[in-house]
Amino acid sequence: MARRKAPRTPQPGSGGRLFPPRSSEETLALAKALRIDGDEDPRSRAQNYTEAAEYYAMAGDDATAEELYRAAIDDGGFVAGGVHGFFAEFLFVRNRDEEALAVLEAARKLRLEDLDMVVFVAETLHMHGHHREAAAWATRGLVALYGGLAEITADDLDEEPEGRLLATERMRARQAMGMPADHIDELVSSVAGL
């Protein structure tokens, strides 16, 4: 089946700050360093602010984390995995579901095509009990990747990891809603050997 290639999220390079902080002091120091990097480098501002927000949230500084998530969204720069998904996860964890859904709706309206972001959003929605929305996001991702659902084959899912992840998240969400398996769900089962 012919498919359109959607953009892929670049993988992080070596030498970055990908170590786990061992204390709350290290967590805050890393958050502050990332924020400073974002302030100083407009090309990676959104990415640095998003990462800083994650660390501020881990350190319990939710106000600063939220401020940085919003600044990253306003910046509009590229964020691996999508700032909207990370901010929505932050809000869901804090039982602010309506705000999280509004953030994701804003992302949907931007027609973002980062498949890693779409997978992350679908997983996040499913994990927080928003199965209908999770299925819708996964379906949109499959359509963006393959151009439609009707002609997707097991080979397509086997050859494209993002397609398999999207189809799996869609199937899980549909199962959680008690929906019967459709042809995509059956393909996932056959590819996974279920």
Coordinates of C-alpha atoms in Angstrom, one line a residue:
M1 CA 0.0 0.0 0.0
A2 CA 1.3 3.5 -0.9
R3 CA 1.9 5.7 2.1
R4 CA 2.9 9.2 2.9
K5 CA 5.9 9.7 5.1
A6 CA 5.2 11.8 8.1
P7 CA 8.0 13.5 9.9
R8 CA 9.9 11.4 12.5
T9 CA 11.2 12.6 15.8
P10 CA 15.0 12.7 15.8
Q11 CA 16.7 10.5 18.4
P12 CA 18.7 12.2 21.1
G13 CA 22.4 12.4 20.5
S14 CA 25.1 11.2 22.8
G15 CA 26.6 13.7 25.3
G16 CA 23.4 15.3 26.4
R17 CA 22.0 15.6 29.9
L18 CA 20.3 12.2 29.8
F19 CA 21.6 11.0 33.2
P20 CA 19.1 10.5 36.0
P21 CA 19.6 13.1 38.8
R22 CA 20.3 11.4 42.2
S23 CA 18.8 14.0 44.5
S24 CA 16.3 16.9 44.5
E25 CA 19.2 19.3 44.4
E26 CA 20.5 17.7 41.2
T27 CA 17.0 17.7 39.8
L28 CA 16.6 21.4 40.4
A29 CA 20.1 22.2 39.1
L30 CA 19.4 20.3 35.9
A31 CA 16.0 22.1 35.5
K32 CA 17.7 25.5 36.0
A33 CA 20.5 24.7 33.5
L34 CA 17.9 23.6 30.9
R35 CA 15.9 26.8 31.4
I36 CA 19.0 28.9 31.0
D37 CA 19.9 27.0 27.8
G38 CA 16.4 27.7 26.6
D39 CA 16.7 31.4 27.4
E40 CA 20.0 31.6 25.6
D41 CA 19.3 29.5 22.5
P42 CA 16.1 30.4 20.6
R43 CA 16.6 27.4 18.2
S44 CA 16.1 24.9 20.9
R45 CA 14.1 27.0 23.4
A46 CA 11.0 24.9 23.3
Q47 CA 12.9 21.6 23.7
N48 CA 14.9 22.9 26.6
Y49 CA 11.9 24.5 28.3
T50 CA 10.0 21.3 28.0
E51 CA 12.8 19.2 29.5
A52 CA 13.2 21.8 32.3
A53 CA 9.5 21.6 33.0
E54 CA 9.8 17.9 33.4
Y55 CA 12.5 18.3 36.0
Y56 CA 10.8 21.1 37.9
A57 CA 7.7 18.9 38.1
M58 CA 9.8 16.0 39.5
A59 CA 11.2 18.4 42.1
G60 CA 7.7 19.5 43.1
D61 CA 7.7 23.0 41.6
D62 CA 4.5 22.7 39.6
A63 CA 4.1 26.4 39.1
T64 CA 7.4 26.8 37.3
A65 CA 6.8 23.5 35.3
E66 CA 3.5 24.8 34.1
E67 CA 5.0 28.2 33.2
L68 CA 7.7 26.5 31.1
Y69 CA 5.3 24.2 29.4
R70 CA 3.2 27.1 28.3
A71 CA 6.3 29.1 27.2
A72 CA 7.4 26.1 25.1
I73 CA 4.0 26.0 23.5
D74 CA 4.1 29.7 22.8
D75 CA 7.6 29.4 21.4
G76 CA 6.3 27.0 18.8
G77 CA 9.7 25.3 18.3
F78 CA 10.2 21.6 17.8
V79 CA 10.0 19.3 20.8
A80 CA 10.8 15.6 20.4
G81 CA 7.6 13.8 21.3
G82 CA 5.6 17.1 21.3
V83 CA 5.3 19.6 24.1
H84 CA 1.5 19.3 24.0
G85 CA 1.6 15.6 25.0
F86 CA 4.1 16.2 27.8
F87 CA 2.0 19.1 29.2
A88 CA -1.2 17.1 28.9
E89 CA 0.4 14.3 30.9
F90 CA 1.5 16.8 33.5
L91 CA -2.1 18.0 33.8
F92 CA -3.6 14.5 33.8
V93 CA -1.4 13.5 36.7
R94 CA -2.6 16.5 38.7
N95 CA -6.3 15.6 38.0
R96 CA -6.8 18.5 35.6
D97 CA -8.3 16.4 32.9
E98 CA -10.4 19.2 31.2
E99 CA -7.3 21.4 30.9
A100 CA -5.3 18.5 29.5
L101 CA -7.9 17.7 26.9
A102 CA -8.0 21.3 25.9
V103 CA -4.2 21.3 25.4
L104 CA -4.5 18.2 23.2
E105 CA -7.4 19.7 21.2
A106 CA -5.2 22.8 20.5
A107 CA -2.5 20.4 19.3
R108 CA -5.0 18.6 17.1
K109 CA -6.0 21.9 15.5
L110 CA -2.4 22.6 14.7
R111 CA -2.4 19.4 12.5
L112 CA 0.9 18.3 14.0
E113 CA 2.3 15.3 12.1
D114 CA 5.0 14.1 14.5
L115 CA 4.1 10.4 14.8
D116 CA 6.1 10.0 18.0
M117 CA 3.9 12.8 19.5
V118 CA 0.7 11.1 18.2
V119 CA 1.7 7.7 19.8
F120 CA 2.6 9.4 23.1
V121 CA -0.7 11.3 23.2
A122 CA -2.7 8.1 22.4
E123 CA -0.8 6.2 25.2
T124 CA -1.4 9.1 27.6
L125 CA -5.1 9.4 26.9
H126 CA -5.6 5.6 27.2
M127 CA -3.6 5.5 30.5
H128 CA -5.8 8.2 32.0
G129 CA -9.1 6.6 30.9
H130 CA -9.9 8.8 27.9
H131 CA -10.3 5.8 25.5
R132 CA -12.4 7.4 22.9
E133 CA -9.9 10.2 22.4
A134 CA -7.0 7.8 22.5
A135 CA -8.6 5.7 19.7
A136 CA -9.3 8.9 17.7
W137 CA -5.6 10.1 18.0
A138 CA -4.3 6.7 17.0
T139 CA -6.7 6.5 14.1
R140 CA -5.5 10.0 12.9
G141 CA -1.9 8.9 13.2
L142 CA -2.6 5.7 11.1
V143 CA -4.3 7.9 8.4
A144 CA -1.4 10.3 8.4
L145 CA 1.1 7.4 8.0
Y146 CA -0.8 5.2 5.5
G147 CA -3.3 7.6 3.9
G148 CA -6.3 5.6 5.1
L149 CA -7.3 2.5 7.1
A150 CA -9.0 0.3 4.6
E151 CA -5.9 -1.0 2.8
I152 CA -3.5 -1.4 5.7
T153 CA -1.9 -4.8 5.7
A154 CA 0.0 -6.9 8.3
D155 CA 3.1 -6.3 6.3
D156 CA 2.6 -2.5 6.7
L157 CA 2.4 -2.8 10.5
D158 CA 5.3 -5.2 10.6
E159 CA 7.5 -2.9 8.5
E160 CA 6.6 0.4 10.3
P161 CA 7.2 0.5 14.1
E162 CA 5.1 3.7 14.5
G163 CA 2.2 2.1 12.6
R164 CA 2.3 -0.9 14.8
L165 CA 2.4 1.3 17.9
L166 CA -0.5 3.4 16.7
A167 CA -2.6 0.3 15.7
T168 CA -1.8 -1.3 19.1
E169 CA -2.9 1.8 21.1
R170 CA -6.0 2.1 18.9
M171 CA -6.9 -1.6 19.6
R172 CA -6.3 -1.2 23.4
A173 CA -8.5 1.9 23.5
R174 CA -11.2 0.1 21.5
Q175 CA -11.0 -2.9 23.8
A176 CA -11.4 -0.7 26.9
M177 CA -14.6 0.7 25.3
G178 CA -15.9 -2.8 24.8
M179 CA -15.9 -2.4 21.0
P180 CA -15.6 -5.5 18.8
A181 CA -12.4 -6.1 16.9
D182 CA -12.2 -4.6 13.5
H183 CA -9.7 -5.4 10.7
I184 CA -7.0 -3.2 12.2
D185 CA -7.3 -4.9 15.6
E186 CA -7.1 -8.3 13.9
L187 CA -4.0 -7.2 12.0
V188 CA -2.4 -6.2 15.3
S189 CA -3.2 -9.6 16.8
S190 CA -1.7 -11.4 13.8
V191 CA 1.5 -9.3 13.8
A192 CA 1.9 -9.7 17.5
G193 CA 1.1 -13.4 17.4
L194 CA -1.9 -13.1 19.7

